[in-house]
Coordinates of C-alpha atoms in Angstrom, one line a residue:
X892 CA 164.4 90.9 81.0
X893 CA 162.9 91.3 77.4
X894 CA 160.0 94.1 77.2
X895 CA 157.0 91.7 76.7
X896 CA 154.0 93.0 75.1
X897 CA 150.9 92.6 76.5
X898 CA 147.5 91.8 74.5
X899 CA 144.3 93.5 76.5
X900 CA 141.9 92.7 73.6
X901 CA 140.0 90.4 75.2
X902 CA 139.6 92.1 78.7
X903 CA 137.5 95.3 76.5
X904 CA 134.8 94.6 75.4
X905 CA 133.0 96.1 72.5
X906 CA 129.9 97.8 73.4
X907 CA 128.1 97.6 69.8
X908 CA 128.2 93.5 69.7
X909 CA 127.1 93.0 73.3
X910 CA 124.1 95.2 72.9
X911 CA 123.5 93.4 70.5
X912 CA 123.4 89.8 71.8
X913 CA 122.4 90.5 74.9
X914 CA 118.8 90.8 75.5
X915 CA 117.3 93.7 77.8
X916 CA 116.1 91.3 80.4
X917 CA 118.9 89.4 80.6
X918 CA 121.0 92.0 81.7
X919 CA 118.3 92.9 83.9
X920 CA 118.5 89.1 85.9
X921 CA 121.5 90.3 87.5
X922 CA 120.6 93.8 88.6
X923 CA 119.2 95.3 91.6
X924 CA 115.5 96.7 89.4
X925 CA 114.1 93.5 88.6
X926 CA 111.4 93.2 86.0
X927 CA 108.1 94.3 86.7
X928 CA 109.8 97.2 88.7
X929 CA 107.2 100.4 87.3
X930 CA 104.1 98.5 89.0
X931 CA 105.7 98.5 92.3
X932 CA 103.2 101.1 94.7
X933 CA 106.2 101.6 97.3
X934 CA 109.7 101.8 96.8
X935 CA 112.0 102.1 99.6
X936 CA 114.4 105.0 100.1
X937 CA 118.0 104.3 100.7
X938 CA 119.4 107.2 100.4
X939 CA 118.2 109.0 104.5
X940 CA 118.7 112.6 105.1
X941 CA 121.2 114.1 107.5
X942 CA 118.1 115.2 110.1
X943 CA 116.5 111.3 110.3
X944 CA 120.1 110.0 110.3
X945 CA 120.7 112.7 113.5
X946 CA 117.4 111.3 115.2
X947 CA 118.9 107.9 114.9
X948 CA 121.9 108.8 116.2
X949 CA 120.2 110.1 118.9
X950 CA 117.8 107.2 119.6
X951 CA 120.7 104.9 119.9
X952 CA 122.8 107.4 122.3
X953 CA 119.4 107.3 124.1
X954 CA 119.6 103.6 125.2
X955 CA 122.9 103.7 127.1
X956 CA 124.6 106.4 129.5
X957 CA 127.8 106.2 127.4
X958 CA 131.2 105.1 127.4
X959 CA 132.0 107.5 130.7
X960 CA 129.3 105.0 132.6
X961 CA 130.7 102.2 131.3
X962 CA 127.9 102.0 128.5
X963 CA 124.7 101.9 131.3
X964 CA 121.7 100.5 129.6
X965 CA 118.2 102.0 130.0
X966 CA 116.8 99.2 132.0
X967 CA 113.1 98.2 131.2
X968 CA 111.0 99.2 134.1
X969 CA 108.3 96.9 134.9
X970 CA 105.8 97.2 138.4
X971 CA 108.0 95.1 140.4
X972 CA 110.9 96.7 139.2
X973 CA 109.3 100.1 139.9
X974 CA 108.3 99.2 143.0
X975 CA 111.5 98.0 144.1
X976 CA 113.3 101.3 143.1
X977 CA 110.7 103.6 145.3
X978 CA 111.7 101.2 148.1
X979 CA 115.4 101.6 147.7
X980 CA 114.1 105.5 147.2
X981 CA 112.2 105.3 151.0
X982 CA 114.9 103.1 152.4
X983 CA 115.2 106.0 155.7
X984 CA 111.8 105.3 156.3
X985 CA 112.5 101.3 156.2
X986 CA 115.3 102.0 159.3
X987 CA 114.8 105.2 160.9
X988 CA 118.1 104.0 163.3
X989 CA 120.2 104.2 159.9
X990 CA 121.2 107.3 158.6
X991 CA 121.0 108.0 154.6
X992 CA 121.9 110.8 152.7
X993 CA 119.0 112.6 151.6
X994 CA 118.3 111.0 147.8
X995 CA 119.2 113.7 144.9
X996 CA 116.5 112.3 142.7
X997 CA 112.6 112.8 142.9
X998 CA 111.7 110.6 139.7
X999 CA 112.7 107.4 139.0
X1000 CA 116.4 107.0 137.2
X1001 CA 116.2 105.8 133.7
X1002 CA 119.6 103.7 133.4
X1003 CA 120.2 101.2 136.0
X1004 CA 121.1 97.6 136.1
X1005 CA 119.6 94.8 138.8
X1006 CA 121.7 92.9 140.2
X1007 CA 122.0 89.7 142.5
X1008 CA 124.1 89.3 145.5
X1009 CA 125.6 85.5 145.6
X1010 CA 126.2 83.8 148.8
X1011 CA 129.4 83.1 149.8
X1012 CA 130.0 79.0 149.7
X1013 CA 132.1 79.4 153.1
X1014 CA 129.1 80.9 154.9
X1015 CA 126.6 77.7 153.9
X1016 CA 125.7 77.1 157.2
X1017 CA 125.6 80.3 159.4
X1018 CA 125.1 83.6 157.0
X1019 CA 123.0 81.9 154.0
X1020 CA 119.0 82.7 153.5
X1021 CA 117.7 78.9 152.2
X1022 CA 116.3 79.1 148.9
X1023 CA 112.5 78.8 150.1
X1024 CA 112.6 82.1 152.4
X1025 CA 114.3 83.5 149.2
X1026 CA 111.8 85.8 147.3
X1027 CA 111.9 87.6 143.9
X1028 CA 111.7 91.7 144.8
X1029 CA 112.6 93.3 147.7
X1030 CA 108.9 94.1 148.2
X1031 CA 108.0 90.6 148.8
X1032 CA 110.9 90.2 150.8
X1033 CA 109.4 93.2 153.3
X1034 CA 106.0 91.5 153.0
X1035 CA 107.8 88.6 154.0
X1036 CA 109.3 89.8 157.4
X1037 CA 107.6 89.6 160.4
X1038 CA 109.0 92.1 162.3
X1039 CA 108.9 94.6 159.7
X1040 CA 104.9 93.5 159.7
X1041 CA 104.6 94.6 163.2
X1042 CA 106.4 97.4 163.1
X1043 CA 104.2 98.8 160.0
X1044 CA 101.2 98.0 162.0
X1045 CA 102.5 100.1 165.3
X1046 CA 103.5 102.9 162.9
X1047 CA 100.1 103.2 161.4
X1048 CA 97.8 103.2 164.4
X1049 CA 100.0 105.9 165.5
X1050 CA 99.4 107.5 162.8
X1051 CA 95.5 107.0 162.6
X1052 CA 95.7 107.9 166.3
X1053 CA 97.5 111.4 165.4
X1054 CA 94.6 111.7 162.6
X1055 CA 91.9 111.0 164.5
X1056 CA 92.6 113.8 167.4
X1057 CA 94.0 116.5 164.6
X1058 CA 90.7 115.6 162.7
X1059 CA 88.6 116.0 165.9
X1060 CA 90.3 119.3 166.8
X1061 CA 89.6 120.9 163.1
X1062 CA 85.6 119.9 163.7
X1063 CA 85.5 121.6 167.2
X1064 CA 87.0 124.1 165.9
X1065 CA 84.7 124.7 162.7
X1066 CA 81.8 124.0 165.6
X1067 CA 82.8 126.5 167.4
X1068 CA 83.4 129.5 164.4
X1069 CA 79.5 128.4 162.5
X1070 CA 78.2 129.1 166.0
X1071 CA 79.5 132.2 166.8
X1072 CA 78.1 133.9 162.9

């Protein structure tokens, strides 16, 4: 192979004769400051410093649980959905023949996911709830339920009946002390 010589003239250019042809805003069309830049009131800042870019960090480790749970998200909790999760909270109370473990948590959790249990197309006829007894929450499903009516009804006159005597009692008694000063 010969040694060819290669001409790179043309690839440098010559700083004096551009400055000179070129005009000042024409070399600012293609650059990020455009003309008129100075009477700008705001500027934005790219450049962030480490303790914002730590709070963002933060904020966005803040809407899921993390790769060890599979990346949870903090779910959006709305009344029904609120309402639902006290429910599932109080579910002893729902079937006091069932036992639960006692529930670790006294406040709401903040990452959950609802779900929605599909019915089985073998059990179409005998094990299937028809879509207009279907309801949205599992607080208008309880609403719903007639027996669970009734038995909320027997529970609380007991209750008021309990109140009532206890309430009685606590009178007498204060009767009873005021009268003997």
């Amino acid at each position: 192979m010969e040694d060819e010589k290669y001409d790179f003239s043309d690839i440098f250019l010559d700083l004096d004769s551009s400055n000179k042809t070129n005009d000042v805003s024409e070399l600012l069309k293609n650059s990020v400051i455009k003309p008129g830049f100075e009477q700008h009131q705001h500027i934005a800042n790219f450049n962030k410093s480490t303790r914002k870019l730590k709070i963002e960090r933060k904020m966005e480790r803040e809407k899921t649980r993390g790769p060890q749970w599979f990346n949870l998200p903090a779910t959006s909790v709305t009344p029904e959905v609120e309402n639902d999760l006290k429910i599932i909270q109080m579910r002893s109370v729902l079937d006091s023949k069932h036992f639960y473990k006692k529930n670790d948590l006294k406040v709401l959790p903040k990452y959950f996911e609802v779900g929605k249990v599909l019915d089985s197309p073998a059990d179409y006829y005998h094990s299937r709830v028809p879509k207009k007894e279907r309801k949205r929450t599992i607080v208008e499903e309880l609403l719903a339920d007639a027996e669970f009516q009734k038995k909320n009804k027997k529970k609380y006159k007991e209750i008021m009946i309990q109140r009532s005597k206890t309430h009685y009692k606590a009178h007498r008694a204060a009767k009873r002390l005021k009268k003997k000063k």
